[in-house]
Coordinates of C-alpha atoms in Angstrom, one line a residue:
Chain I
M1 CA 0.2 0.0 0.2
I2 CA 1.6 3.2 -0.9
L3 CA -0.6 5.7 0.3
R4 CA -2.5 5.1 3.7
V5 CA -4.2 8.4 4.9
E6 CA -6.2 6.8 9.2
D7 CA -9.2 8.8 10.2
L8 CA -8.3 12.5 8.5
A9 CA -10.1 15.6 9.8
K10 CA -10.8 19.0 8.4
Y11 CA -13.0 21.4 9.2
F12 CA -13.7 24.9 8.5
G13 CA -15.2 26.1 11.7
E14 CA -18.5 24.5 12.1
V15 CA -17.5 22.7 7.6
R16 CA -16.9 19.5 8.2
A17 CA -15.0 19.0 4.9
V18 CA -12.9 16.4 6.0
D19 CA -14.5 14.1 8.7
H20 CA -11.9 11.2 10.4
I21 CA -12.0 8.5 7.0
T22 CA -9.6 5.9 7.1
F23 CA -9.0 4.9 3.4
G24 CA -5.7 3.4 1.7
I25 CA -4.3 2.8 -1.6
D26 CA -2.6 0.2 -3.7
S27 CA 0.9 0.9 -5.7
G28 CA -0.2 0.5 -9.3
T29 CA -4.1 2.4 -9.4
I30 CA -5.7 4.9 -10.5
T31 CA -8.3 6.1 -8.0
S32 CA -11.3 7.8 -8.9
I33 CA -12.4 10.5 -5.4
V34 CA -16.2 11.0 -6.2
G35 CA -18.9 12.6 -4.9
P36 CA -21.4 16.2 -5.1
N37 CA -19.3 19.6 -4.2
G38 CA -18.5 20.3 -0.9
A39 CA -18.0 16.9 -0.5
G40 CA -14.7 17.8 0.9
K41 CA -12.9 16.0 -2.4
T42 CA -10.4 18.8 -3.2
T43 CA -9.7 19.0 0.7
L44 CA -8.8 15.3 1.4
I45 CA -6.3 16.5 -2.2
N46 CA -5.0 19.2 -0.5
L47 CA -4.3 17.8 2.9
I48 CA -2.4 14.8 1.0
S49 CA -0.6 16.9 -0.2
G50 CA 0.7 20.3 2.3
A51 CA -1.4 22.6 0.9
L52 CA -4.5 21.9 4.5
K53 CA -2.6 20.8 7.4
P54 CA -5.1 18.3 9.0
D55 CA -6.7 18.9 12.7
S56 CA -6.3 15.5 13.6
G57 CA -5.5 12.6 11.9
D58 CA -2.3 10.5 9.5
I59 CA -1.5 10.7 6.5
Y60 CA 1.4 7.5 5.6
Y61 CA 3.1 7.5 2.2
N62 CA 5.2 4.9 1.4
N63 CA 4.7 4.3 5.6
I64 CA 6.8 7.9 6.0
N65 CA 3.8 9.1 8.3
I66 CA 3.7 13.1 5.8
K67 CA 1.1 15.0 7.4
G68 CA 2.0 18.6 8.0
M69 CA 4.6 18.6 6.5
P70 CA 5.1 21.8 3.5
P71 CA 4.2 21.0 -0.1
Y72 CA 7.4 21.1 -1.5
K73 CA 9.6 18.2 0.7
I74 CA 6.2 16.2 -0.4
S75 CA 6.8 16.6 -3.3
K76 CA 10.4 16.5 -3.3
L77 CA 8.5 12.2 -1.4
G78 CA 8.4 11.8 -5.0
I79 CA 4.1 12.8 -4.7
G80 CA 2.9 15.1 -7.8
R81 CA -0.3 17.4 -8.2
S82 CA -1.9 19.4 -11.1
F83 CA -4.5 20.9 -10.4
Q84 CA -8.1 22.0 -11.0
I85 CA -7.4 25.8 -12.7
P86 CA -4.4 24.9 -14.1
H87 CA -1.0 26.2 -12.8
I88 CA 1.6 26.9 -15.1
Y89 CA 4.1 29.5 -15.3
L90 CA 1.7 31.1 -17.9
N91 CA 4.6 33.6 -19.6
L92 CA 7.3 30.5 -19.8
T93 CA 7.6 28.4 -22.6
T94 CA 6.4 25.2 -22.0
L95 CA 9.5 23.6 -22.2
D96 CA 10.5 25.9 -20.0
N97 CA 8.0 25.1 -16.9
V98 CA 8.8 20.8 -16.9
L99 CA 11.8 21.8 -16.5
V100 CA 11.5 23.6 -14.1
S101 CA 10.4 20.6 -12.7
L102 CA 13.3 18.7 -13.1
Y103 CA 15.1 21.2 -11.6
S104 CA 14.1 21.4 -8.9
I105 CA 13.7 17.7 -8.3
K106 CA 17.1 16.9 -9.7
G107 CA 18.8 19.9 -7.3
L108 CA 19.7 21.8 -10.3
T109 CA 18.0 25.0 -9.0
R110 CA 20.7 25.9 -6.9
S111 CA 23.5 26.4 -10.4
M112 CA 23.2 29.6 -11.0
V113 CA 25.6 29.7 -14.0
R114 CA 25.3 27.8 -16.4
D115 CA 22.6 27.6 -18.8
S116 CA 19.4 26.2 -18.4
Y117 CA 19.4 24.8 -21.6
S118 CA 23.1 22.9 -21.1
F119 CA 21.9 20.6 -19.0
K120 CA 21.1 17.2 -21.6
D121 CA 19.8 15.0 -19.0
E122 CA 17.7 17.1 -17.8
L123 CA 16.4 18.3 -21.2
S124 CA 15.3 15.2 -23.3
R125 CA 13.8 14.1 -20.1
A126 CA 12.0 16.6 -20.4
E127 CA 11.0 16.3 -24.2
A128 CA 10.4 13.5 -23.5
I129 CA 7.5 14.6 -21.1
L130 CA 6.1 17.2 -23.4
N131 CA 6.7 14.0 -25.8
M132 CA 4.1 11.5 -23.8
F133 CA 1.5 14.8 -22.9
G134 CA 1.6 15.4 -26.3
L135 CA 3.1 19.1 -26.5
L136 CA 6.4 18.6 -28.1
E137 CA 5.6 20.3 -30.8
K138 CA 4.2 23.5 -28.9
K139 CA 7.9 23.9 -26.7
D140 CA 9.3 27.0 -27.5
M141 CA 5.6 28.0 -27.8
Y142 CA 4.5 30.2 -23.9
V143 CA 2.2 29.0 -21.9
Y144 CA -0.5 31.8 -22.6
E145 CA -0.4 30.7 -26.4
L146 CA -1.6 27.6 -24.9
P147 CA -5.8 25.9 -25.1
H148 CA -7.0 25.2 -22.1
G149 CA -6.9 22.0 -22.4
D150 CA -2.7 21.7 -23.4
R151 CA -2.9 23.5 -20.4
K152 CA -3.8 20.4 -17.8
L153 CA -2.3 18.3 -20.0
L154 CA 1.4 20.7 -18.5
D155 CA -0.5 20.8 -15.2
I156 CA -0.3 17.5 -15.3
A157 CA 3.2 16.9 -17.0
M158 CA 4.9 19.2 -14.2
A159 CA 3.8 16.9 -11.7
F160 CA 5.2 13.6 -13.9
A161 CA 8.6 15.3 -14.3
L162 CA 8.9 15.5 -10.3
N163 CA 9.7 11.1 -10.9
P164 CA 6.0 10.8 -9.3
K165 CA 5.4 7.3 -6.9
L166 CA 1.9 8.6 -6.7
V167 CA 0.4 11.5 -8.8
L168 CA -2.7 13.4 -7.4
L169 CA -5.4 14.7 -10.1
D170 CA -7.9 17.3 -9.0
E171 CA -10.3 17.6 -11.6
P172 CA -7.6 16.5 -15.1
T173 CA -11.1 17.1 -17.0
S174 CA -12.4 20.1 -16.0
G175 CA -12.9 23.3 -18.3
V176 CA -12.3 20.8 -21.4
S177 CA -14.5 20.5 -23.7
S178 CA -16.8 16.5 -24.0
R179 CA -14.3 15.6 -27.2
E180 CA -11.8 17.1 -25.6
K181 CA -12.4 15.0 -22.8
R182 CA -11.5 11.9 -23.9
R183 CA -8.0 12.7 -25.8
V184 CA -7.1 15.1 -22.4
M185 CA -7.6 11.6 -20.5
K186 CA -6.0 8.7 -22.3
I187 CA -3.4 10.8 -23.0
V188 CA -3.2 10.7 -19.1
D189 CA -4.0 7.6 -18.3
D190 CA -1.0 5.9 -20.8
A191 CA 1.6 8.4 -18.6
I192 CA 0.3 6.4 -15.8
R193 CA 0.1 3.6 -16.9
E194 CA 3.4 3.8 -18.9
Q195 CA 5.4 5.6 -15.6
G196 CA 3.8 1.7 -13.6
V197 CA 2.8 5.8 -11.6
T198 CA 0.0 5.5 -8.7
A199 CA -2.7 8.1 -8.9
L200 CA -5.4 9.6 -7.9
I201 CA -8.2 11.5 -8.5
V202 CA -10.5 13.6 -8.1
E203 CA -12.9 13.7 -11.2
H204 CA -16.6 14.9 -12.3
D205 CA -17.3 12.5 -14.9
M206 CA -18.7 9.3 -14.1
D207 CA -18.0 8.1 -18.0
I208 CA -14.4 8.9 -16.8
V209 CA -14.1 7.4 -13.4
F210 CA -16.1 4.4 -14.1
S211 CA -13.5 4.0 -17.6
Y212 CA -10.7 4.2 -16.0
S213 CA -10.5 4.3 -12.4
D214 CA -10.0 0.6 -10.5
K215 CA -10.6 1.2 -7.3
I216 CA -13.5 4.3 -7.2
I217 CA -13.9 6.0 -3.5
V218 CA -17.2 8.1 -3.0
M219 CA -17.4 10.9 -0.3
H220 CA -20.6 13.1 0.8
Q221 CA -20.6 15.0 3.8
G222 CA -17.0 15.2 4.0
K223 CA -17.2 11.2 4.5
I224 CA -16.7 8.2 2.7
I225 CA -19.6 6.7 2.2
A226 CA -18.5 3.7 -0.2
E227 CA -15.6 2.3 -1.9
G228 CA -15.1 -0.8 -3.9
V229 CA -14.9 -1.6 -8.3
P230 CA -16.0 0.6 -10.8
D231 CA -19.2 -2.3 -10.5
E232 CA -19.2 -2.7 -7.1
I233 CA -20.0 1.5 -7.0
K234 CA -22.9 1.3 -10.1
G235 CA -24.6 -0.4 -8.8
D236 CA -24.8 1.1 -5.0
K237 CA -28.3 2.9 -5.2
T238 CA -26.9 5.4 -2.3
V239 CA -23.9 6.1 -4.4
E240 CA -26.7 7.3 -7.0
S241 CA -28.8 9.1 -5.1
V242 CA -26.2 11.1 -3.2
L243 CA -25.0 11.1 -7.3
L244 CA -27.9 12.6 -8.6
G245 CA -28.7 14.6 -6.0
G246 CA -30.8 13.0 -3.3
E247 CA -30.6 12.2 0.2
T248 CA -28.8 9.3 2.2
Chain V
M1 CA 22.0 40.0 -42.4
H2 CA 24.4 37.4 -44.4
I3 CA 27.7 38.2 -41.9
L4 CA 25.1 37.8 -38.7
R5 CA 23.4 34.4 -39.8
S6 CA 27.2 33.1 -40.6
I7 CA 28.4 34.4 -36.9
P8 CA 26.5 30.8 -34.7
K9 CA 24.2 31.3 -32.1
E10 CA 26.2 31.1 -28.9
Y11 CA 28.4 33.8 -29.6
Y12 CA 25.6 36.5 -29.5
I13 CA 26.5 37.2 -26.1
P14 CA 30.6 38.1 -26.2
I15 CA 30.0 39.7 -29.5
S16 CA 27.5 42.0 -28.3
L17 CA 29.3 42.8 -24.5
G18 CA 32.6 43.2 -26.1
L19 CA 31.2 45.9 -29.2
L20 CA 29.3 47.0 -25.5
F21 CA 32.9 46.9 -23.5
L22 CA 34.4 48.7 -27.1
F23 CA 31.8 52.1 -26.8
L24 CA 32.4 51.8 -23.0
I25 CA 35.9 51.8 -23.0
S26 CA 35.8 54.4 -26.0
F27 CA 33.8 57.0 -24.8
P28 CA 36.1 59.0 -22.7
L29 CA 38.0 59.8 -26.2
I30 CA 34.9 61.9 -27.6
A31 CA 32.5 63.0 -23.9
S32 CA 33.1 65.4 -23.3
R33 CA 34.0 65.4 -19.2
Y34 CA 30.0 66.4 -17.8
L35 CA 28.2 63.0 -20.8
I36 CA 31.9 61.3 -19.4
F37 CA 30.0 62.0 -15.2
L38 CA 26.9 61.3 -16.1
L39 CA 27.3 57.7 -18.0
S40 CA 28.9 56.7 -14.8
L41 CA 25.8 57.7 -13.5
A42 CA 24.3 55.7 -16.1
L43 CA 25.5 52.7 -15.3
I44 CA 25.5 53.0 -12.1
Y45 CA 22.2 53.0 -11.6
A46 CA 22.2 50.8 -14.7
I47 CA 23.6 47.9 -11.8
W48 CA 21.3 49.3 -8.8
A49 CA 18.4 48.4 -11.8
L50 CA 19.2 45.3 -12.6
G51 CA 20.6 44.2 -9.1
Y52 CA 16.3 45.7 -8.0
N53 CA 15.1 43.5 -10.6
F54 CA 16.3 39.7 -10.2
L55 CA 13.9 40.9 -7.2
F56 CA 10.8 42.9 -9.2
G57 CA 11.1 41.2 -12.4
Y58 CA 12.1 38.1 -12.4
T59 CA 10.8 37.1 -8.8
G60 CA 7.4 39.4 -9.3
L61 CA 9.0 40.9 -5.4
L62 CA 7.8 44.8 -4.4
S63 CA 10.5 46.5 -3.2
F64 CA 9.6 49.9 -1.8
G65 CA 13.1 50.8 1.0
H66 CA 15.9 49.3 -2.1
A67 CA 17.4 53.1 -1.1
A68 CA 18.5 51.0 2.0
Y69 CA 21.4 48.3 0.1
L70 CA 22.6 51.1 -2.3
G71 CA 23.2 54.3 0.5
V72 CA 24.9 51.4 2.9
G73 CA 27.0 50.4 -0.3
A74 CA 27.7 54.3 -0.6
Y75 CA 27.9 54.3 3.1
T76 CA 30.3 51.6 4.2
V77 CA 32.3 53.3 1.4
G78 CA 32.4 56.6 2.5
L79 CA 32.5 56.2 6.8
L80 CA 35.7 53.8 5.6
I81 CA 37.3 56.8 3.8
A82 CA 36.8 60.2 6.0
R83 CA 35.7 57.9 8.6
V84 CA 39.2 55.9 9.1
G85 CA 41.1 56.3 6.8
I86 CA 41.4 53.5 4.1
K87 CA 41.3 54.8 0.8
S88 CA 42.1 51.5 -1.0
F89 CA 39.4 51.1 -3.7
E90 CA 40.2 47.3 -3.5
I91 CA 39.1 47.6 0.4
L92 CA 36.1 49.9 0.2
F93 CA 34.7 47.9 -3.0
L94 CA 34.9 44.3 -0.7
A95 CA 34.0 45.5 2.4
A96 CA 31.1 47.1 0.8
V97 CA 30.1 44.2 -0.6
L98 CA 29.9 42.5 2.7
T99 CA 28.1 45.0 4.3
S100 CA 25.1 44.7 1.8
L101 CA 24.8 41.0 1.2
G102 CA 24.7 40.7 5.7
I103 CA 22.7 43.7 5.7
S104 CA 20.7 42.2 2.4
A105 CA 20.2 39.2 4.3
L106 CA 19.3 39.6 7.1
I107 CA 16.2 42.5 6.4
G108 CA 15.8 39.6 3.8
Y109 CA 15.4 37.1 5.2
L110 CA 12.2 38.2 7.5
C111 CA 10.7 40.6 4.5
V112 CA 10.1 37.1 2.6
K113 CA 8.1 36.0 6.0
Y114 CA 5.6 38.1 4.8
T115 CA 4.1 39.4 0.6
E116 CA 2.5 42.0 -1.7
V117 CA 1.5 44.5 0.0
Y118 CA 3.6 43.7 3.5
F119 CA 6.4 42.5 1.7
A120 CA 6.7 46.2 0.5
L121 CA 5.9 47.8 3.7
L122 CA 8.4 46.3 5.8
T123 CA 11.3 46.8 2.8
L124 CA 9.7 50.8 3.3
A125 CA 9.9 50.5 6.6
F126 CA 13.9 49.2 6.8
G127 CA 15.1 51.8 4.1
E128 CA 13.5 53.9 5.8
F129 CA 14.8 53.3 9.8
F130 CA 18.6 53.4 7.5
Y131 CA 17.6 57.2 6.5
A132 CA 16.9 57.8 10.3
L133 CA 20.4 56.4 11.3
A134 CA 22.1 57.7 8.8
F135 CA 20.3 61.7 10.3
K136 CA 20.8 60.6 13.9
L137 CA 24.6 59.3 14.5
Y138 CA 25.6 62.6 13.7
D139 CA 29.0 61.8 15.2
I140 CA 28.7 59.2 12.6
T141 CA 27.4 59.8 9.8
G142 CA 27.1 63.1 9.8
G143 CA 23.6 64.3 10.1
S144 CA 21.8 65.5 7.6
D145 CA 25.5 67.4 6.0
G146 CA 26.1 63.2 4.8
V147 CA 29.9 63.2 4.8
S148 CA 32.8 64.5 2.4
V149 CA 34.7 62.0 0.1
P150 CA 37.8 62.8 -0.9
Y151 CA 38.6 60.0 -4.6
P152 CA 40.7 56.9 -3.3
Y153 CA 43.0 55.1 -5.0
L154 CA 43.4 52.1 -7.3
F155 CA 46.4 50.0 -6.6
G156 CA 47.9 53.4 -5.9
Y157 CA 46.5 55.3 -8.4
L158 CA 44.0 58.4 -7.7
M159 CA 40.4 57.7 -8.6
D160 CA 39.3 60.4 -10.8
T161 CA 37.0 61.1 -11.9
K162 CA 37.8 59.3 -15.8
L163 CA 39.9 56.8 -13.5
L164 CA 36.5 55.5 -11.6
Y165 CA 34.4 55.1 -15.1
Y166 CA 37.0 53.2 -16.5
V167 CA 35.5 50.9 -13.1
V168 CA 32.1 51.5 -13.4
A169 CA 32.5 50.5 -17.2
V170 CA 34.2 47.3 -16.5
L171 CA 31.9 46.2 -13.8
F172 CA 29.1 47.3 -15.5
V173 CA 29.6 44.9 -18.0
I174 CA 31.0 42.1 -15.6
L175 CA 27.5 42.8 -13.7
L176 CA 25.3 42.6 -16.9
Y177 CA 26.6 39.2 -18.3
F178 CA 26.5 36.9 -14.3
A179 CA 23.3 38.3 -14.8
W180 CA 22.7 37.8 -18.4
K181 CA 24.0 34.1 -17.2
V182 CA 21.9 34.6 -13.7
V183 CA 18.1 34.4 -16.0
N184 CA 18.8 32.0 -18.4
S185 CA 19.9 29.6 -15.6
P186 CA 18.2 26.7 -14.3
F187 CA 18.0 28.8 -10.7
G188 CA 17.0 32.2 -12.9
K189 CA 14.7 30.4 -14.5
T190 CA 13.0 28.8 -11.1
L191 CA 13.3 32.2 -9.9
Q192 CA 11.1 33.4 -12.5
A193 CA 8.4 30.1 -12.1
I194 CA 8.0 31.7 -8.2
R195 CA 7.1 35.5 -9.7
E196 CA 4.3 32.7 -12.1
D197 CA 2.9 30.7 -9.7
P198 CA 4.5 30.7 -6.3
V199 CA 2.3 27.9 -4.9
K200 CA 2.9 25.7 -8.5
A201 CA 6.7 26.2 -7.4
E202 CA 6.4 24.5 -4.4
F203 CA 4.0 22.0 -5.0
V204 CA 6.9 20.7 -7.6
G205 CA 9.5 20.8 -4.8
I206 CA 10.8 24.6 -4.7
H207 CA 11.2 26.2 -0.7
V208 CA 10.3 29.2 -1.8
K209 CA 11.2 31.9 0.6
R210 CA 14.2 30.5 0.5
Y211 CA 14.9 31.0 -3.6
Q212 CA 13.3 34.7 -2.7
W213 CA 15.5 35.7 -0.3
Y214 CA 18.9 34.6 -2.8
S215 CA 16.1 36.6 -4.7
F216 CA 17.2 39.3 -2.4
I217 CA 20.3 39.2 -1.8
L218 CA 21.7 39.2 -4.9
S219 CA 20.1 42.6 -5.4
G220 CA 21.1 43.8 -2.0
V221 CA 24.9 43.0 -3.2
Y222 CA 23.6 44.5 -6.6
S223 CA 22.9 47.3 -5.4
G224 CA 26.0 47.6 -2.8
I225 CA 28.6 47.3 -5.2
A226 CA 26.3 51.1 -7.2
G227 CA 26.1 52.5 -3.7
A228 CA 30.0 52.4 -3.2
L229 CA 30.6 53.0 -7.2
Y230 CA 27.6 56.2 -6.4
A231 CA 30.2 57.5 -3.1
P232 CA 33.2 58.2 -5.3
L233 CA 31.6 59.4 -8.1
F234 CA 29.4 62.5 -5.8
A235 CA 32.5 62.5 -2.9
H236 CA 29.8 62.4 -0.6
I237 CA 27.5 61.2 1.4
Y238 CA 24.2 62.1 2.7
P239 CA 21.0 60.9 3.9
D240 CA 19.1 60.8 1.2
L241 CA 20.9 57.5 -0.3
F242 CA 18.7 55.7 2.7
H243 CA 15.3 57.5 1.5
W244 CA 12.0 56.4 -0.1
T245 CA 11.3 58.5 -3.0
T246 CA 15.7 57.1 -4.0
S247 CA 14.0 54.0 -3.7
G248 CA 10.8 55.5 -6.2
E249 CA 13.4 56.1 -8.3
V250 CA 15.2 52.6 -9.0
L251 CA 11.1 51.8 -9.5
F252 CA 11.3 54.5 -11.5
V253 CA 13.4 53.8 -13.3
T254 CA 13.0 49.8 -14.2
L255 CA 9.8 50.5 -15.2
I256 CA 10.5 53.0 -17.9
G257 CA 13.4 50.4 -19.3
G258 CA 10.5 47.7 -18.3
H259 CA 11.3 45.4 -15.6
R260 CA 9.7 41.9 -17.8
M261 CA 12.8 42.7 -20.9
F262 CA 16.5 42.6 -19.2
L263 CA 17.6 44.9 -20.9
G264 CA 14.5 47.3 -20.0
P265 CA 16.6 48.7 -16.8
V266 CA 19.9 49.4 -18.7
L267 CA 17.8 51.2 -20.7
G268 CA 15.5 52.9 -18.2
A269 CA 18.6 53.5 -16.2
I270 CA 20.6 55.9 -19.1
I271 CA 16.7 57.8 -20.1
Y272 CA 17.1 58.4 -16.3
A273 CA 20.2 59.2 -16.3
F274 CA 20.2 61.8 -18.7
L275 CA 16.8 62.8 -18.8
R276 CA 17.2 64.5 -15.1
S277 CA 20.7 66.0 -15.9
Y278 CA 18.9 67.7 -18.4
I279 CA 15.7 69.1 -16.9
T280 CA 17.6 69.1 -13.3
A281 CA 19.5 72.3 -16.3
Y282 CA 16.8 73.6 -17.3
T283 CA 14.0 74.4 -14.6
I284 CA 14.3 74.6 -10.4
Y285 CA 10.9 72.5 -11.3
W286 CA 12.4 70.0 -12.7
P287 CA 11.1 67.2 -9.8
F288 CA 7.5 67.9 -11.2
V289 CA 9.1 68.3 -15.2
L290 CA 10.8 64.6 -14.9
G291 CA 8.3 63.2 -13.3
L292 CA 5.4 64.5 -16.3
S293 CA 8.3 63.5 -18.6
V294 CA 8.4 59.6 -16.3
A295 CA 4.3 59.4 -16.4
V296 CA 3.9 59.8 -19.9
I297 CA 7.0 57.5 -20.8
A298 CA 4.7 55.7 -19.1
L299 CA 1.3 55.1 -20.6
I300 CA 3.1 55.4 -23.1
F301 CA 4.3 52.8 -22.9
P302 CA 2.8 50.5 -20.5
N303 CA 5.9 47.3 -20.5
G304 CA 7.8 49.4 -20.3
I305 CA 10.1 51.0 -23.7
I306 CA 11.9 47.8 -24.6
G307 CA 8.5 45.6 -23.6
S308 CA 6.3 47.6 -25.2
A309 CA 9.3 48.1 -28.7
Y310 CA 9.6 44.0 -28.3
S311 CA 5.4 43.9 -27.8
F312 CA 4.6 45.4 -31.1
I313 CA 7.7 43.9 -32.4
K314 CA 5.9 41.0 -32.0
E315 CA 2.8 40.5 -33.0
R316 CA 3.6 42.7 -36.7
Y317 CA 6.1 40.2 -37.3
F318 CA 6.0 36.9 -35.8
S319 CA 2.3 37.2 -34.9
K320 CA 0.4 33.2 -35.4
T321 CA -2.3 31.5 -34.6
V322 CA -3.0 29.2 -31.4
V323 CA -4.9 25.6 -32.9
S324 CA -5.5 23.3 -30.6
K325 CA -4.9 20.3 -31.6

């Protein structure tokens, strides 16, 4: 088990965003977290990635308790993440966006004199990652010139550049046209399988969730209400009711 | 064009710097003493602005107190000459570098804990703290009168205006080249990543506060070097060197040229130094005219002169339509 979350809780005043949840993720699998708006999915991702500090509970990654660690330390342990609204460096080129992640993980960010393109290994690795995400042809474009779908892919590619063991992807297809969704998710899925990475994905599109997940966790009002393989979740009436807006 | 194309790209920078160096070294042969003084001042401003832009243009942190490090450099040199009697510029220069490094490391460490307006206000407060010190420590600093600074010596030669100009020119070319190397290095790209999206930078393993601190120190040292050259140029140090209006000057200089372009602050410094000098000669209302001129430049060129020219050329000649796959 690569990730184990135990009795994790995060409250915002009276709101129980994540309410004492426990679950685990096996290596090499894709786990999707689903649930209605406000279920606590993104808060959970923020807690695991270090963006938020939990009120209680523990998060074990490869048996190391990462609870409360700052994001830069967590990412160096091998956890990459992407965001619902892409976080990318708009005024840098597509190639530079990926290279910064590579410099960071290789400990090269203090290099002040050598030209950033003179690190041949990192350059070819960055190009390989961009190729994996279908962005190689746009490597010299400034990111503000990229369409939304490519920005989403770049955000994810930057997480993959960290050579992660676990990626946390927050709505990888949000804001992407329905035609684009399949293309984006296919590229992401290929990257996950090729790199042997474990993925925890927050996603709203149930077609995508059922197509690509090995396991699904359903959240509602900060709690886990169901957990299982896609076929188990598909037939669950409680889940259906929650996801369609009814009460449990 | 044919000759240009035959030169490999990697030689562009050394050749450009070589040509710039040749121009700067030969400038005193054709220019008056006053013009030599003015260009010295412009290059000192350029060194200061290059340093300031590490923090502002490349890291995205707006400081309102960068006069502090210019002043620290100038006062270190001025006081060591006038009060301690050290005349060797080699030692004075080293002392200015070390003091500005120490002071900017300490202040930077405190300031980068905060962001945006709080960061800006804290830098302003520290700048004013040094201004007050320069005023109040009368026995050492000479209070509001400041201190007269005799010419130092460089390797035994008196550093008059002309020798000082050569020192400024050489240091400017070296620091320009170093700045170019830095902004194009992984460190420089890291700073730019932090400017663009500090949240993302943190999530790709960058200790954002630490790199902001490094940028602050680098910026402070460049400012200190500018100060070390400023004191012998004016042969005088005075509290206004620390004042927030002086901090405003380096911001003006950077914005006029364009803070997103590498050479923007350099061009801004040259324009500002010459503009200020000529306006001062024509009217006693020079601050008003200077302010108005800067405002007009800012309105016409919102990205600075070089930044706006670059955007215009790029849009006019190199614009391309992006098609999603």
